[in-house]
Amino acid sequence: MAALITLLPGDGIGPDVTASARQVLDAVAERYGHDFSYREALIGGAAIDEIGNPLPDETIEACEAADAVFLGAVGGPRWSDPNAAIRPEQGLLELRSILGVYANLRPVRIYPELAGASPLRAELLDGVDLIVVRELTGGIYFGEKTRTSDSASDLCEYTSGEIERIVRVAARLAEGRRGKLCSVDKANVLETSRLWRDVTNRLLGEEFPGLEVETLLVDAAAMHLLSRPAEFDVIVTENMFGDILTDEASMLAGSLGMLPSASLGDSRAGLYEPIHGSAPDIAGQGIANPCAAIASAAMLLRHSLGLEDEASSVESAIADTISGGARTADILAEGETRVSTDQMTAEIIRCLS
Ligand code: IPM
Ligand code: MG
């Protein structure tokens, strides 16, 4: 098949891992007879430096014209003054909103050989296979903000329509997995969470009576994610709770460098990005872990291009590469040999069946 993929390398290690993802996509195209073409565009700090805008119009056009969008990472100390009027993260948030990608899927997959890289005891990790479905275009991230010299506010708003559509995505996913759905809120304090809980309970009862449903307050969920991670299947939650819980969940996998994500809406292109940030301290050194980016490219193949076999073979190639012993610095244990971003990528391509 032919597909147009827009690449937004962004900042820090973004360009490093985007190059890896592209190499793997090219290898898939060659092996399976597809024709992928790419368009590169600016976002984040790189776009601020060149154009003065973290999401230039040309970038929006390139994303809207594409079948799928791949993003590396945005942000870095050069643009990190929290009081600056223009910041790299605004570009990413605006892009998510413009593309309407309200459903952010963040699977947490454990590679048994990396159990030692997690701060958790290995026996707790046995059987961990969960996916967090994070609402991505609403909530406190997008509410009105105010600021005076001595006070500030961020408005958190949700409508029942926004809650229904994200819970449906999560419930459908759960139906295709182990049939368990955990909804996370803070209904003992927040009005938005009370609406979230009412809408979720009603919708699940009406449309998904077969699911095993659990409801957790977010503080308890943060604890349960560490005390019994293997019991979770699909977790659905609002924007900010999902942001926080997925960084926490990455520690189950051993490194932020392992976790991919897909952001989907009802139409238009999906947006695919590793969940890690721009890691400016290691940018350009060729040592970043490309696994999260490559696993995000696999999700792109699956969700935007409908290429399930290709997606699975990329995921197996990552697993085989890890089993084969290749380790970037972030997942390196004592006595193991460290490989570069390029070596890890080449090994994954070699393992593609
Ligand atoms: C993420 C990131 C972003 C977010 C930042 C960079 C705005 O942390 O994708 O998890 O908070 O959504
Ligand atoms: Mg985050």
Coordinates of C-alpha atoms and ligand atoms in Angstrom, one line a residue:
M1 CA 0.0 0.0 0.0
A2 CA 1.0 3.6 -0.4
A3 CA 1.0 5.9 2.6
L4 CA 2.2 9.4 3.4
I5 CA 3.7 9.8 6.9
T6 CA 4.6 13.2 8.3
L7 CA 7.6 13.1 10.6
L8 CA 8.0 15.7 13.4
P9 CA 11.4 15.0 14.9
G10 CA 11.2 17.9 17.4
D11 CA 13.8 18.5 20.0
G12 CA 16.5 16.7 22.0
I13 CA 16.6 13.0 21.3
G14 CA 13.5 13.4 19.1
P15 CA 15.5 13.5 15.9
D16 CA 17.6 10.5 17.0
V17 CA 14.7 8.2 17.6
T18 CA 12.6 9.5 14.7
A19 CA 15.5 8.5 12.4
S20 CA 15.3 5.0 13.9
A21 CA 11.5 4.8 13.5
R22 CA 11.9 5.8 9.9
Q23 CA 14.6 3.2 9.2
V24 CA 12.3 0.5 10.6
L25 CA 9.3 1.8 8.5
D26 CA 11.5 1.7 5.4
A27 CA 12.6 -1.9 6.2
V28 CA 9.0 -2.9 6.6
A29 CA 8.0 -1.2 3.3
E30 CA 10.8 -3.0 1.5
R31 CA 10.0 -6.4 3.1
Y32 CA 6.2 -6.2 2.6
G33 CA 6.2 -4.3 -0.7
H34 CA 4.7 -1.0 0.6
D35 CA 5.4 2.4 -0.6
F36 CA 5.8 4.8 2.3
S37 CA 6.7 8.4 1.6
Y38 CA 7.6 11.0 4.3
R39 CA 7.3 14.7 4.8
E40 CA 9.3 16.3 7.6
A41 CA 8.0 19.3 9.5
L42 CA 9.0 21.5 12.4
I43 CA 7.5 21.4 15.9
G44 CA 8.4 22.5 19.4
G45 CA 11.6 24.3 20.2
A46 CA 13.1 23.6 16.8
A47 CA 10.1 25.4 15.3
I48 CA 10.3 28.3 17.8
D49 CA 14.0 28.8 16.8
E50 CA 13.3 28.8 13.1
I51 CA 9.9 30.4 12.8
G52 CA 9.0 31.8 16.2
N53 CA 6.0 29.4 16.5
P54 CA 6.0 26.0 18.1
L55 CA 3.3 24.8 15.6
P56 CA 3.8 26.5 12.3
D57 CA 1.0 26.5 9.7
E58 CA 3.0 24.4 7.3
T59 CA 3.3 21.7 10.0
I60 CA -0.5 21.7 10.6
E61 CA -1.0 21.3 6.8
A62 CA 1.6 18.5 6.6
C63 CA -0.2 16.7 9.4
E64 CA -3.6 17.1 8.0
A65 CA -2.5 15.9 4.6
A66 CA -0.8 12.7 6.0
D67 CA -2.1 9.2 6.7
A68 CA -0.3 9.2 10.0
V69 CA 2.0 11.5 12.0
F70 CA 5.0 10.4 13.9
L71 CA 6.5 12.7 16.6
G72 CA 9.9 12.4 18.3
A73 CA 9.8 14.7 21.4
V74 CA 9.5 18.4 22.2
G75 CA 11.0 20.6 24.8
G76 CA 14.4 21.3 26.4
P77 CA 16.2 23.7 28.7
R78 CA 16.7 26.3 26.0
W79 CA 13.0 27.0 25.9
S80 CA 12.0 25.9 29.4
D81 CA 11.4 29.3 31.1
P82 CA 7.9 28.6 32.5
N83 CA 7.1 32.3 32.2
A84 CA 8.0 32.5 28.5
A85 CA 5.0 33.4 26.3
I86 CA 5.9 30.7 23.8
R87 CA 6.9 27.2 24.8
P88 CA 7.5 24.0 22.8
E89 CA 4.8 22.0 24.6
Q90 CA 2.1 24.4 23.3
G91 CA 2.9 23.1 19.8
L92 CA 2.2 19.5 20.9
L93 CA -1.0 20.3 22.8
E94 CA -2.3 22.3 19.9
L95 CA -1.5 19.6 17.5
R96 CA -3.3 17.0 19.6
S97 CA -6.3 19.3 19.7
I98 CA -6.3 20.2 16.0
L99 CA -6.0 16.5 15.0
G100 CA -8.8 15.7 17.4
V101 CA -6.8 12.7 18.8
Y102 CA -8.7 12.3 22.1
A103 CA -7.8 8.7 22.8
N104 CA -4.2 8.2 23.8
L105 CA -3.3 4.5 24.1
R106 CA -0.2 3.7 26.2
P107 CA 0.5 0.0 26.4
V108 CA 2.8 -1.2 29.1
R109 CA 4.5 -4.4 28.0
I110 CA 7.1 -6.2 30.0
Y111 CA 10.1 -7.8 28.5
P112 CA 11.1 -10.6 30.9
E113 CA 14.8 -10.0 30.3
L114 CA 14.4 -6.4 31.5
A115 CA 12.8 -7.3 34.9
G116 CA 16.1 -6.3 36.5
A117 CA 15.9 -2.8 35.0
S118 CA 12.7 -2.1 36.9
P119 CA 12.9 -0.9 40.5
L120 CA 10.1 -3.3 41.4
R121 CA 10.8 -6.9 42.5
A122 CA 10.7 -9.3 39.5
E123 CA 7.9 -11.4 41.0
L124 CA 5.5 -8.4 41.0
L125 CA 6.1 -7.9 37.2
D126 CA 5.2 -11.4 36.3
G127 CA 2.2 -11.3 33.9
V128 CA 2.1 -7.5 33.6
D129 CA 0.3 -6.6 30.4
L130 CA -1.8 -3.4 30.6
I131 CA -2.8 -0.5 28.6
V132 CA -3.6 3.0 29.8
V133 CA -6.2 4.9 27.8
R134 CA -5.7 8.5 28.5
E135 CA -8.1 11.2 27.5
L136 CA -6.0 13.6 25.6
T137 CA -7.8 16.7 24.3
G138 CA -9.8 17.9 27.4
G139 CA -9.5 18.5 31.1
I140 CA -7.2 20.8 32.9
Y141 CA -4.7 20.8 30.1
F142 CA -7.1 22.7 27.9
G143 CA -9.2 24.7 30.3
E144 CA -9.0 28.5 30.7
K145 CA -5.9 29.7 32.6
T146 CA -5.5 32.9 34.5
R147 CA -2.5 34.5 36.1
T148 CA -1.8 37.6 38.1
S149 CA 1.3 38.4 40.1
D150 CA 0.1 36.5 43.1
S151 CA -2.6 34.1 42.0
A152 CA -3.2 31.6 39.2
S153 CA -5.9 29.2 38.1
D154 CA -6.4 26.3 35.6
L155 CA -9.9 25.3 34.8
C156 CA -10.7 21.6 34.5
E157 CA -13.8 20.9 32.4
Y158 CA -15.3 17.7 31.0
T159 CA -18.5 17.1 29.1
S160 CA -20.4 13.8 29.2
G161 CA -19.7 13.5 25.5
E162 CA -16.0 13.7 26.0
I163 CA -16.2 11.1 28.7
E164 CA -18.4 8.7 26.8
R165 CA -16.2 8.6 23.7
I166 CA -13.0 7.8 25.6
V167 CA -14.7 5.2 27.8
R168 CA -16.1 3.5 24.7
V169 CA -12.6 3.3 23.2
A170 CA -11.3 1.8 26.4
A171 CA -14.2 -0.6 26.8
R172 CA -13.9 -1.9 23.2
L173 CA -10.2 -2.5 23.8
A174 CA -10.9 -4.4 27.0
E175 CA -13.4 -6.6 25.2
G176 CA -10.6 -7.7 22.8
R177 CA -8.3 -8.3 25.7
R178 CA -8.9 -9.8 29.2
G179 CA -12.3 -8.1 29.6
K180 CA -11.2 -5.9 32.6
L181 CA -11.6 -2.2 32.8
C182 CA -10.5 0.1 35.6
S183 CA -11.7 3.7 35.6
V184 CA -9.5 6.1 37.6
D185 CA -10.9 9.4 38.9
K186 CA -10.8 11.6 42.0
A187 CA -14.6 11.6 42.7
N188 CA -14.2 12.2 46.4
V189 CA -12.9 15.7 45.6
L190 CA -13.5 16.8 42.0
E191 CA -16.8 17.6 40.4
T192 CA -15.4 16.6 36.9
S193 CA -14.6 13.2 38.5
R194 CA -18.1 12.8 39.8
L195 CA -19.4 13.4 36.3
W196 CA -16.8 11.0 35.0
R197 CA -17.9 8.3 37.4
D198 CA -21.6 8.7 36.7
V199 CA -21.2 8.7 32.9
T200 CA -18.8 5.8 33.0
N201 CA -21.0 3.6 35.2
R202 CA -24.1 4.3 33.2
L203 CA -22.4 3.7 29.8
L204 CA -20.6 0.6 30.9
G205 CA -23.8 -0.8 32.4
E206 CA -25.8 -0.1 29.2
E207 CA -23.3 -0.9 26.5
F208 CA -20.7 -3.2 28.0
P209 CA -22.4 -5.3 30.7
G210 CA -19.9 -8.2 30.1
L211 CA -16.9 -6.3 31.3
E212 CA -15.4 -6.7 34.8
V213 CA -15.3 -3.1 36.0
E214 CA -13.3 -1.5 38.8
T215 CA -13.2 2.1 39.9
L216 CA -10.2 3.6 41.7
L217 CA -9.4 7.0 43.1
V218 CA -6.2 8.2 41.4
D219 CA -4.1 8.2 44.6
A220 CA -5.0 4.6 45.3
A221 CA -4.5 3.7 41.7
A222 CA -0.9 5.1 41.9
M223 CA -0.3 2.7 44.7
H224 CA -2.1 -0.4 43.2
L225 CA -0.1 0.1 40.0
L226 CA 3.0 -0.8 42.0
S227 CA 1.5 -3.3 44.5
R228 CA -0.5 -5.4 42.0
P229 CA 0.4 -4.3 38.4
A230 CA -0.4 -7.7 36.8
E231 CA -4.1 -7.5 37.8
F232 CA -4.7 -4.5 35.5
D233 CA -5.9 -4.9 31.9
V234 CA -7.3 -1.6 30.6
I235 CA -7.1 1.6 32.6
V236 CA -9.1 4.6 31.5
T237 CA -8.6 8.0 32.9
E238 CA -8.6 11.8 32.3
N239 CA -5.8 13.7 30.7
M240 CA -3.6 14.7 33.7
F241 CA -4.1 11.5 35.7
G242 CA -3.1 9.6 32.6
D243 CA 0.0 11.7 32.1
I244 CA 1.2 11.0 35.7
L245 CA 0.2 7.3 35.9
T246 CA 1.9 6.4 32.6
D247 CA 5.3 7.8 33.7
E248 CA 4.8 5.7 36.8
A249 CA 3.8 2.7 34.8
S250 CA 6.9 3.0 32.6
M251 CA 8.9 1.9 35.7
L252 CA 7.3 -1.5 35.4
A253 CA 8.9 -1.8 32.0
G254 CA 12.2 -0.6 33.4
S255 CA 12.6 2.6 31.3
L256 CA 10.6 5.4 29.8
G257 CA 12.6 4.5 26.7
M258 CA 10.4 1.4 26.2
L259 CA 6.9 2.8 26.1
P260 CA 5.1 3.8 22.9
S261 CA 1.9 5.6 22.4
A262 CA -0.8 6.1 19.8
S263 CA -3.2 9.0 19.8
L264 CA -6.4 8.5 17.9
G265 CA -9.5 10.4 17.0
D266 CA -12.6 9.4 15.0
S267 CA -11.1 10.4 11.7
R268 CA -8.0 12.1 10.3
A269 CA -4.5 11.0 10.9
G270 CA -3.4 9.3 14.1
L271 CA -0.4 10.8 16.0
Y272 CA 2.3 8.4 17.3
E273 CA 5.0 9.3 19.8
P274 CA 7.2 7.6 22.4
I275 CA 6.0 8.6 25.8
H276 CA 9.5 9.8 26.8
G277 CA 10.6 13.4 26.6
S278 CA 13.4 15.1 24.7
A279 CA 16.1 14.0 27.2
P280 CA 18.4 17.0 26.3
D281 CA 21.2 15.6 28.4
I282 CA 21.8 12.8 26.0
A283 CA 20.6 14.4 22.7
G284 CA 22.7 14.0 19.6
Q285 CA 25.1 11.5 21.3
G286 CA 23.6 8.5 19.5
I287 CA 22.8 6.6 22.8
A288 CA 19.0 7.1 23.2
N289 CA 16.9 4.0 23.4
P290 CA 14.9 3.8 20.1
C291 CA 12.5 1.0 21.3
A292 CA 9.7 3.3 22.3
A293 CA 9.9 5.2 19.0
I294 CA 10.0 1.9 17.0
A295 CA 7.1 0.4 19.0
S296 CA 5.2 3.6 18.3
A297 CA 5.9 3.1 14.6
A298 CA 4.4 -0.4 15.0
M299 CA 1.3 1.1 16.5
L300 CA 1.2 3.5 13.5
L301 CA 1.3 0.5 11.1
R302 CA -1.6 -1.1 13.1
H303 CA -3.9 1.7 13.8
S304 CA -3.5 4.2 10.9
L305 CA -2.5 1.9 8.1
G306 CA -4.3 -1.3 9.1
L307 CA -1.1 -3.4 8.7
E308 CA -1.5 -5.8 11.6
D309 CA 1.0 -8.4 10.4
E310 CA 3.7 -5.7 9.9
A311 CA 3.0 -4.2 13.3
S312 CA 3.3 -7.5 15.1
S313 CA 6.5 -8.4 13.3
V314 CA 8.1 -5.1 14.4
E315 CA 6.9 -5.8 18.0
S316 CA 8.4 -9.3 17.8
A317 CA 11.6 -7.9 16.4
I318 CA 11.9 -5.6 19.4
A319 CA 11.3 -8.5 21.8
D320 CA 13.8 -10.7 19.9
T321 CA 16.4 -7.9 20.0
I322 CA 15.9 -7.5 23.8
S323 CA 16.2 -11.3 24.2
G324 CA 19.3 -11.3 22.1
G325 CA 21.0 -9.0 24.7
A326 CA 21.2 -5.6 23.0
R327 CA 20.9 -2.9 25.6
T328 CA 21.0 0.9 25.3
A329 CA 22.4 2.7 28.4
D330 CA 19.0 3.2 30.0
I331 CA 18.3 -0.5 30.3
L332 CA 21.9 -1.7 30.8
A333 CA 22.6 -4.0 33.7
E334 CA 26.0 -4.9 35.2
G335 CA 28.1 -7.0 32.9
E336 CA 26.0 -6.3 29.8
T337 CA 27.3 -4.7 26.6
R338 CA 26.0 -1.3 25.7
V339 CA 24.8 -0.6 22.2
S340 CA 24.2 2.7 20.4
T341 CA 20.8 3.9 19.0
D342 CA 21.9 2.9 15.5
Q343 CA 23.1 -0.5 16.6
M344 CA 19.9 -1.2 18.4
T345 CA 17.9 -0.1 15.4
A346 CA 20.0 -2.2 13.0
E347 CA 19.5 -5.2 15.3
I348 CA 15.7 -4.7 15.3
I349 CA 15.7 -4.5 11.5
R350 CA 17.8 -7.7 11.3
C351 CA 15.2 -9.5 13.5
L352 CA 12.3 -8.4 11.3
S353 CA 10.9 -11.6 9.9
Ligands
IPM1 C1 3.3 13.4 27.5 C2 4.1 14.6 27.9 C3 3.3 15.8 27.5 C4 2.0 15.8 28.3 C5 4.0 17.2 27.7 C6 5.3 17.2 26.9 C7 3.2 18.3 27.3 O1 4.4 14.6 29.2 O2 3.0 13.2 26.4 O3 3.1 12.5 28.4 O4 2.0 16.2 29.4 O5 1.0 15.3 27.7
MG2 MG 4.0 12.8 30.2

